[in-house]
CSV table of C-alpha atoms in Angstrom, one decimal:
chain,number,residue,atom,x,y,z
A,1,MET,CA,89.3,106.2,113.6
A,2,ASN,CA,89.7,103.3,116.0
A,3,ASN,CA,86.6,101.5,117.2
A,4,LYS,CA,86.3,99.6,120.4
A,5,ASN,CA,88.0,96.2,120.6
A,6,TYR,CA,86.0,93.1,119.9
A,7,PRO,CA,86.7,89.7,121.4
A,8,VAL,CA,89.5,87.8,119.7
A,9,SER,CA,88.1,85.0,117.5
A,10,GLU,CA,89.6,81.7,116.7
A,11,ARG,CA,89.6,82.9,113.1
A,12,ARG,CA,92.4,84.8,111.4
A,13,LEU,CA,92.7,86.6,108.1
A,14,PRO,CA,96.2,86.0,106.9
A,15,ALA,CA,98.4,88.9,105.8
A,16,GLU,CA,99.1,89.1,102.1
A,17,TRP,CA,102.8,88.6,102.6
A,18,GLU,CA,102.3,85.1,104.1
A,19,HIS,CA,103.0,82.1,101.9
A,20,HIS,CA,100.6,81.3,99.1
A,21,ASP,CA,99.6,78.2,97.1
A,22,CYS,CA,98.6,80.3,94.1
A,23,VAL,CA,97.3,83.6,92.7
A,24,MET,CA,94.1,83.8,90.7
A,25,LEU,CA,93.5,86.0,87.7
A,26,ALA,CA,90.7,86.2,85.0
A,27,TRP,CA,91.8,86.4,81.4
A,28,PRO,CA,90.6,89.3,79.2
A,29,HIS,CA,88.3,88.3,76.4
A,30,GLU,CA,86.1,89.9,73.7
A,31,LEU,CA,83.0,90.2,76.0
A,32,THR,CA,84.9,92.1,78.7
A,33,ASP,CA,85.4,95.9,78.8
A,34,TRP,CA,88.8,95.2,77.4
A,35,CYS,CA,87.4,94.5,73.9
A,36,TYR,CA,88.6,97.7,72.4
A,37,MET,CA,92.2,97.2,73.6
A,38,LEU,CA,92.4,93.5,73.9
A,39,LYS,CA,96.0,93.0,72.8
A,40,GLU,CA,97.4,95.7,75.2
A,41,ALA,CA,95.3,94.2,78.1
A,42,ARG,CA,96.4,90.6,77.4
A,43,ASP,CA,100.1,91.7,77.1
A,44,CYS,CA,99.8,93.4,80.5
A,45,PHE,CA,98.1,90.3,82.1
A,46,ALA,CA,100.8,88.1,80.6
A,47,ARG,CA,103.6,90.2,82.2
A,48,ILE,CA,101.9,89.8,85.6
A,49,ILE,CA,101.3,86.1,85.1
A,50,HIS,CA,104.9,85.4,84.0
A,51,ALA,CA,106.2,87.4,87.0
A,52,ILE,CA,104.1,85.5,89.5
A,53,ALA,CA,104.9,82.1,87.8
A,54,GLN,CA,108.6,82.6,88.4
A,55,GLU,CA,107.9,81.7,92.1
A,56,GLU,CA,104.4,80.3,92.6
A,57,CYS,CA,101.3,78.9,90.8
A,58,VAL,CA,98.7,80.8,88.9
A,59,LEU,CA,95.0,79.9,88.6
A,60,LEU,CA,93.6,81.5,85.4
A,61,VAL,CA,89.8,81.5,84.8
A,62,GLY,CA,87.7,82.5,81.8
A,63,PRO,CA,85.4,81.0,79.1
A,64,ALA,CA,87.7,78.6,77.2
A,65,GLY,CA,86.4,79.3,73.8
A,66,LEU,CA,87.1,83.0,74.1
A,67,CYS,CA,90.3,82.7,76.1
A,68,LEU,CA,92.4,79.5,75.6
A,69,PRO,CA,93.7,80.2,72.1
A,70,SER,CA,95.2,83.6,73.2
A,71,VAL,CA,96.3,82.2,76.5
A,72,ARG,CA,98.4,79.5,74.7
A,73,GLU,CA,100.1,82.2,72.6
A,74,TYR,CA,101.9,83.5,75.7
A,75,ALA,CA,103.6,80.2,76.4
A,76,PHE,CA,102.9,80.2,80.1
A,77,PRO,CA,104.7,77.3,82.0
A,78,ALA,CA,102.2,74.5,82.3
A,79,ASP,CA,103.6,73.4,85.7
A,80,ARG,CA,102.8,76.9,87.1
A,81,VAL,CA,99.7,78.2,85.2
A,82,LYS,CA,96.4,76.3,85.2
A,83,PHE,CA,93.4,77.4,83.2
A,84,ILE,CA,89.8,76.7,84.3
A,85,ASP,CA,86.8,77.1,81.9
A,86,ILE,CA,84.4,79.5,83.7
A,87,PRO,CA,82.2,82.3,82.3
A,88,THR,CA,83.3,85.8,83.4
A,89,ASN,CA,82.0,89.3,83.1
A,90,ASP,CA,85.4,91.0,83.7
A,91,THR,CA,88.8,90.5,85.1
A,92,TRP,CA,89.0,92.0,88.6
A,93,ALA,CA,89.7,88.9,90.6
A,94,ARG,CA,90.6,90.8,93.8
A,95,ASP,CA,87.0,91.8,94.2
A,96,PHE,CA,85.1,88.6,93.2
A,97,GLY,CA,87.7,86.1,94.4
A,98,GLY,CA,87.2,84.1,97.5
A,99,ILE,CA,88.9,85.4,100.7
A,100,THR,CA,90.6,82.7,102.8
A,101,VAL,CA,90.6,82.6,106.6
A,102,GLU,CA,92.3,80.3,109.0
A,103,SER,CA,90.7,78.7,112.0
A,104,ASN,CA,92.6,76.3,114.3
A,105,GLY,CA,94.9,75.2,111.5
A,106,SER,CA,92.0,74.7,109.0
A,107,LEU,CA,91.2,77.0,106.1
A,108,SER,CA,87.9,78.2,104.7
A,109,ILE,CA,87.3,80.3,101.6
A,110,LEU,CA,84.6,82.9,102.1
A,111,ASP,CA,82.3,83.6,99.2
A,112,PHE,CA,80.9,87.1,99.6
A,113,LYS,CA,78.4,88.6,97.2
A,114,PHE,CA,79.9,90.7,94.4
A,115,ASN,CA,77.5,93.2,92.9
A,116,GLY,CA,79.7,95.1,90.5
A,117,TRP,CA,81.0,97.7,93.0
A,118,GLY,CA,77.6,98.9,94.2
A,119,LEU,CA,75.5,97.9,91.1
A,120,LYS,CA,77.7,99.9,88.7
A,121,PHE,CA,78.5,97.0,86.3
A,122,ALA,CA,77.3,93.6,85.3
A,123,SER,CA,78.4,90.9,87.7
A,124,ASN,CA,76.1,87.9,87.2
A,125,HIS,CA,79.0,85.6,86.0
A,126,ASP,CA,81.7,87.0,88.3
A,127,ASN,CA,79.5,86.5,91.4
A,128,ARG,CA,79.3,82.8,90.6
A,129,ILE,CA,83.0,82.1,90.0
A,130,ASN,CA,83.9,80.9,93.5
A,131,ARG,CA,81.0,78.4,93.5
A,132,ALA,CA,81.9,77.2,90.0
A,133,VAL,CA,85.5,76.5,91.2
A,134,ALA,CA,84.3,74.9,94.4
A,135,ASN,CA,82.1,72.5,92.4
A,136,LEU,CA,85.0,71.0,90.4
A,137,SER,CA,85.9,67.5,91.6
A,138,GLY,CA,88.1,64.6,90.9
A,139,THR,CA,91.2,65.4,88.9
A,140,ASP,CA,89.7,68.9,88.2
A,141,LYS,CA,89.4,69.8,91.9
A,142,VAL,CA,91.0,73.1,92.7
A,143,PHE,CA,89.7,74.3,96.1
A,144,GLU,CA,91.1,72.1,98.9
A,145,ALA,CA,89.5,74.4,101.6
A,146,PRO,CA,85.7,74.4,101.8
A,147,LEU,CA,83.7,77.3,100.5
A,148,GLU,CA,81.8,79.2,103.1
A,149,ASN,CA,78.6,81.0,101.9
A,150,ARG,CA,78.6,84.7,102.8
A,151,LEU,CA,76.4,85.8,99.9
A,152,ASN,CA,74.1,87.8,102.3
A,153,PHE,CA,76.9,90.4,102.5
A,154,VAL,CA,78.5,92.5,99.7
A,155,LEU,CA,82.3,92.7,100.0
A,156,GLU,CA,85.2,93.1,97.6
A,157,GLY,CA,88.7,91.9,98.5
A,158,GLY,CA,90.2,95.3,97.5
A,159,SER,CA,88.2,97.0,100.2
A,160,ILE,CA,90.0,95.4,103.1
A,161,GLU,CA,93.6,95.0,104.4
A,162,SER,CA,94.8,92.6,107.1
A,163,ASP,CA,98.0,92.5,109.1
A,164,GLY,CA,97.4,88.9,110.0
A,165,CYS,CA,97.3,89.7,113.7
A,166,GLY,CA,93.8,90.8,114.2
A,167,THR,CA,93.7,94.3,112.7
A,168,LEU,CA,91.7,95.2,109.6
A,169,LEU,CA,92.0,98.5,107.6
A,170,THR,CA,89.2,99.7,105.4
A,171,THR,CA,87.3,102.8,104.2
A,172,SER,CA,83.9,104.1,105.2
A,173,GLU,CA,83.3,105.4,101.7
A,174,CYS,CA,83.2,101.9,100.3
A,175,LEU,CA,81.9,99.7,103.0
A,176,MET,CA,79.1,102.2,103.9
A,177,SER,CA,78.0,102.6,100.3
A,178,PRO,CA,74.2,102.4,100.2
A,179,ASN,CA,74.3,100.1,97.2
A,180,ARG,CA,76.4,97.5,99.1
A,181,ASN,CA,75.2,97.0,102.6
A,182,GLY,CA,73.1,100.1,103.1
A,183,GLU,CA,71.1,98.6,105.9
A,184,PHE,CA,74.2,98.4,108.2
A,185,ASP,CA,75.6,101.3,110.2
A,186,ARG,CA,79.3,101.5,111.1
A,187,GLU,CA,79.0,99.7,114.4
A,188,GLN,CA,77.1,96.8,112.7
A,189,LEU,CA,79.6,96.6,109.9
A,190,THR,CA,82.4,96.5,112.4
A,191,SER,CA,80.7,93.7,114.3
A,192,TYR,CA,80.2,91.7,111.1
A,193,LEU,CA,83.8,92.1,109.9
A,194,SER,CA,85.0,91.0,113.4
A,195,GLU,CA,82.9,87.9,113.2
A,196,ALA,CA,83.7,87.0,109.6
A,197,PHE,CA,87.4,87.5,109.7
A,198,GLY,CA,88.3,87.0,113.4
A,199,VAL,CA,89.7,90.5,113.7
A,200,ASN,CA,89.5,92.4,117.0
A,201,ARG,CA,90.2,95.8,115.6
A,202,VAL,CA,88.8,97.6,112.5
A,203,LEU,CA,90.5,100.8,111.5
A,204,TRP,CA,88.2,103.1,109.4
A,205,LEU,CA,89.6,105.7,107.0
A,206,ASP,CA,87.0,108.4,106.3
A,207,HIS,CA,89.2,110.3,103.8
A,208,GLY,CA,91.1,109.4,100.6
A,209,ALA,CA,89.8,109.3,97.0
A,210,LEU,CA,91.3,109.0,93.5
A,211,SER,CA,89.6,110.6,90.5
A,212,GLY,CA,88.1,108.0,88.2
A,213,ASP,CA,87.9,105.3,90.8
A,214,ASP,CA,84.8,103.1,90.3
A,215,THR,CA,85.3,101.3,93.6
A,216,ASP,CA,84.3,104.1,96.0
A,217,SER,CA,87.8,104.3,97.5
A,218,HIS,CA,89.0,100.8,97.9
A,219,ILE,CA,91.7,100.7,100.5
A,220,ASP,CA,94.2,98.9,98.1
A,221,THR,CA,94.3,102.0,96.0
A,222,LEU,CA,95.1,104.3,99.0
A,223,ALA,CA,96.9,102.6,101.9
A,224,ARG,CA,98.5,99.2,102.5
A,225,LEU,CA,99.5,97.4,105.7
A,226,ALA,CA,103.0,96.0,105.8
A,227,PRO,CA,105.1,94.2,108.4
A,228,HIS,CA,106.3,95.8,111.6
A,229,ASP,CA,103.3,98.1,112.1
A,230,THR,CA,103.9,99.9,108.9
A,231,ILE,CA,101.3,101.5,106.6
A,232,LEU,CA,102.3,102.6,103.1
A,233,TYR,CA,100.0,105.3,101.7
A,234,VAL,CA,99.5,107.4,98.6
A,235,GLY,CA,100.9,110.9,99.2
A,236,ALA,CA,99.3,114.1,97.9
A,237,GLY,CA,100.3,115.3,94.4
A,238,ASP,CA,100.5,118.9,93.1
A,239,ASP,CA,98.2,121.6,94.5
A,240,ASP,CA,96.2,121.6,91.4
A,241,ASP,CA,95.6,117.8,91.5
A,242,PRO,CA,91.9,117.2,92.5
A,243,ASN,CA,93.0,114.3,94.6
A,244,THR,CA,95.3,116.4,96.8
A,245,PRO,CA,92.8,117.7,99.4
A,246,SER,CA,91.3,114.3,100.2
A,247,LEU,CA,94.8,112.6,100.3
A,248,LEU,CA,96.0,115.3,102.7
A,249,ARG,CA,93.1,114.6,105.0
A,250,MET,CA,93.8,110.9,104.7
A,251,ARG,CA,97.4,111.4,105.8
A,252,GLU,CA,96.3,113.4,108.8
A,253,GLN,CA,93.9,110.6,109.8
A,254,LEU,CA,96.5,107.9,109.3
A,255,SER,CA,98.8,109.8,111.7
A,256,SER,CA,96.1,109.4,114.4
A,257,LEU,CA,95.7,105.7,114.1
A,258,ARG,CA,97.4,103.5,116.7
A,259,THR,CA,98.7,100.0,116.7
A,260,GLU,CA,97.2,97.4,119.1
A,261,SER,CA,99.9,98.3,121.6
A,262,GLY,CA,98.9,102.0,121.4
A,263,LEU,CA,101.8,103.3,119.4
A,264,PRO,CA,101.6,105.3,116.1
A,265,TYR,CA,102.0,103.4,112.9
A,266,ASN,CA,105.2,103.7,110.9
A,267,LEU,CA,103.9,105.7,108.0
A,268,VAL,CA,105.6,105.5,104.6
A,269,GLU,CA,104.5,107.8,101.9
A,270,LEU,CA,104.4,106.6,98.3
A,271,PRO,CA,104.5,109.2,95.5
A,272,SER,CA,101.4,110.1,93.6
A,273,PRO,CA,101.8,109.4,89.9
A,274,ASP,CA,101.5,112.3,87.5
A,275,PRO,CA,97.9,112.5,86.3
A,276,ILE,CA,97.0,110.1,83.6
A,277,TYR,CA,93.9,110.8,81.4
A,278,ASP,CA,91.7,108.7,79.2
A,279,GLU,CA,90.8,109.7,75.6
A,280,ASP,CA,87.9,111.7,76.9
A,281,GLY,CA,90.0,113.7,79.3
A,282,MET,CA,88.9,111.9,82.5
A,283,GLN,CA,91.6,111.5,85.1
A,284,LEU,CA,92.4,107.8,85.8
A,285,PRO,CA,93.1,106.4,89.3
A,286,ALA,CA,96.8,105.6,88.9
A,287,THR,CA,98.4,104.5,92.2
A,288,TYR,CA,101.6,102.8,93.4
A,289,ALA,CA,99.7,101.4,96.4
A,290,ASN,CA,98.1,98.8,94.2
A,291,PHE,CA,101.0,96.3,94.4
A,292,LEU,CA,100.8,92.6,94.9
A,293,ILE,CA,102.9,90.9,97.7
A,294,THR,CA,104.1,87.4,97.0
A,295,PRO,CA,106.3,85.4,99.3
A,296,ASN,CA,109.5,86.7,97.9
A,297,ARG,CA,108.5,89.5,95.5
A,298,ILE,CA,106.6,92.7,95.3
A,299,LEU,CA,104.9,93.3,91.9
A,300,LEU,CA,104.7,97.0,91.6
A,301,PRO,CA,102.5,98.8,89.0
A,302,VAL,CA,104.4,101.5,87.1
A,303,TYR,CA,103.2,104.0,84.5
A,304,ALA,CA,106.3,105.0,82.4
A,305,GLN,CA,107.0,107.9,84.7
A,306,SER,CA,110.7,107.2,85.2
A,307,GLN,CA,111.4,109.3,88.3
A,308,LYS,CA,108.3,108.5,90.2
A,309,ASP,CA,108.3,104.8,89.2
A,310,PHE,CA,111.9,104.6,90.5
A,311,LEU,CA,111.0,106.4,93.7
A,312,ALA,CA,108.1,104.0,94.4
A,313,GLU,CA,110.4,101.0,93.7
A,314,GLN,CA,113.0,102.3,96.2
A,315,ILE,CA,110.4,103.0,98.9
A,316,LEU,CA,109.0,99.5,98.6
A,317,LYS,CA,112.5,98.0,98.9
A,318,ILE,CA,112.9,99.8,102.2
A,319,ALA,CA,109.5,98.7,103.5
A,320,PHE,CA,110.0,95.0,102.3
A,321,PRO,CA,113.8,94.5,102.5
A,322,ASP,CA,113.5,90.8,102.1
A,323,HIS,CA,111.5,91.0,98.9
A,324,GLU,CA,112.6,91.7,95.3
A,325,VAL,CA,110.6,94.5,93.8
A,326,VAL,CA,109.5,93.8,90.2
A,327,PRO,CA,108.1,96.8,88.3
A,328,VAL,CA,105.2,95.9,85.8
A,329,ASP,CA,104.0,98.4,83.2
A,330,CYS,CA,100.3,98.8,84.0
A,331,ARG,CA,99.4,101.6,81.7
A,332,ALA,CA,96.9,99.3,80.0
A,333,LEU,CA,95.2,98.3,83.2
A,334,ILE,CA,94.7,101.9,84.4
A,335,GLN,CA,92.6,102.6,81.2
A,336,GLN,CA,89.9,100.5,82.8
A,337,HIS,CA,90.3,102.3,86.2
A,338,GLY,CA,92.2,99.5,88.0
A,339,SER,CA,95.7,98.3,88.5
A,340,LEU,CA,97.8,95.3,89.4
A,341,HIS,CA,96.5,94.3,92.8
A,342,CYS,CA,92.9,94.6,91.5
A,343,VAL,CA,93.4,91.8,89.0
A,344,THR,CA,94.9,89.3,91.4
A,345,MET,CA,93.7,87.2,94.4
A,346,GLN,CA,96.1,85.1,96.5
A,347,PHE,CA,95.2,81.8,98.2
A,348,PRO,CA,97.3,80.7,101.3
A,349,VAL,CA,99.1,77.4,101.5
A,350,GLY,CA,96.7,74.6,102.0
A,351,ALA,CA,93.7,76.3,100.3
A,352,ILE,CA,94.3,74.8,96.8
A,353,ALA,CA,94.4,71.2,95.6
A,354,GLY,CA,96.7,69.7,93.0
A,355,ILE,CA,99.8,71.7,93.9
A,356,LYS,CA,103.0,70.0,95.1
A,357,ASP,CA,106.4,71.7,95.7
A,358,GLY,CA,105.0,74.9,94.2
A,359,LYS,CA,103.8,73.4,90.9
A,360,TRP,CA,100.6,72.0,89.5
A,361,VAL,CA,100.8,68.2,89.7
A,362,GLU,CA,98.5,67.6,86.8
A,363,ASN,CA,97.6,70.2,84.2
A,364,THR,CA,96.4,69.4,80.7
A,365,THR,CA,94.9,72.7,79.7
A,366,LEU,CA,98.0,74.5,78.4
């Protein structure tokens, strides 16, 4: 549903397809939930990092003693990949990473509270990562933009989508979760988001859920904003798929949303992957909506389902005609109930120190 318009702020939350300085990831190690399948997880992360590093920088975080030996085995280019020694609980950088906003030509990195998706998982280290990076100085300095304390509000990056022009797309299931900001009603949440991100419209989806999703329906698993008033969304699967009823209701609600000029959005349906199950028979939240947009490429998660993987790739080529679509096998990531977008967080140009002409100026870690 559309809420009332709020005054336009000087702030702006850039769209993901705008130019970046770098993308942050956290490396899997023995103390993360990847411990039982560490090699498969690291291979998947390496594929993602190599794909990003072909066109822009990567900031990789993790405890050095547990991570650096294995990181070096993958021969990442030192001028594109920089490692920072920081304790981590897990690897979902989209949700604990800082969110960058622009204001009158200056950037700020917002540091929200991360509480493990509504107190489901440990987050004591991950909730401190942005401050740890911000405290680096001298030749180790990484954040060029100042860090803005927003720790009185729980927010994960995967729960919001921006078109860069004042519209935010989110889900009520996640943001209204009682274990996040339960004291806020929808109107108060809308007002807060408007102030924090400078948006003048918040579009709320009340439907849409994937079996096995720990995030309470993050928007980046369901529907993604794209240029030219386009929304790509996950279509319903077979009638016997438990996700189908909710996804059908989501599609109906998406068709009722309007752009700022009052027109319907261009809705583009992505296929729903065939169900994937874990070893206990639980359905996992596989989705093609969890792609990463870089300045010239789309990194698309795929799941060894040749027909549907190909269809998703072709649809993204139509939605992003100026981008190369790069499929990345993410069957390992889905085993921990996330995918490609979930493990990445982009920082716009000007947010990061030590980068020149798309490369790290000084890097002695790799």
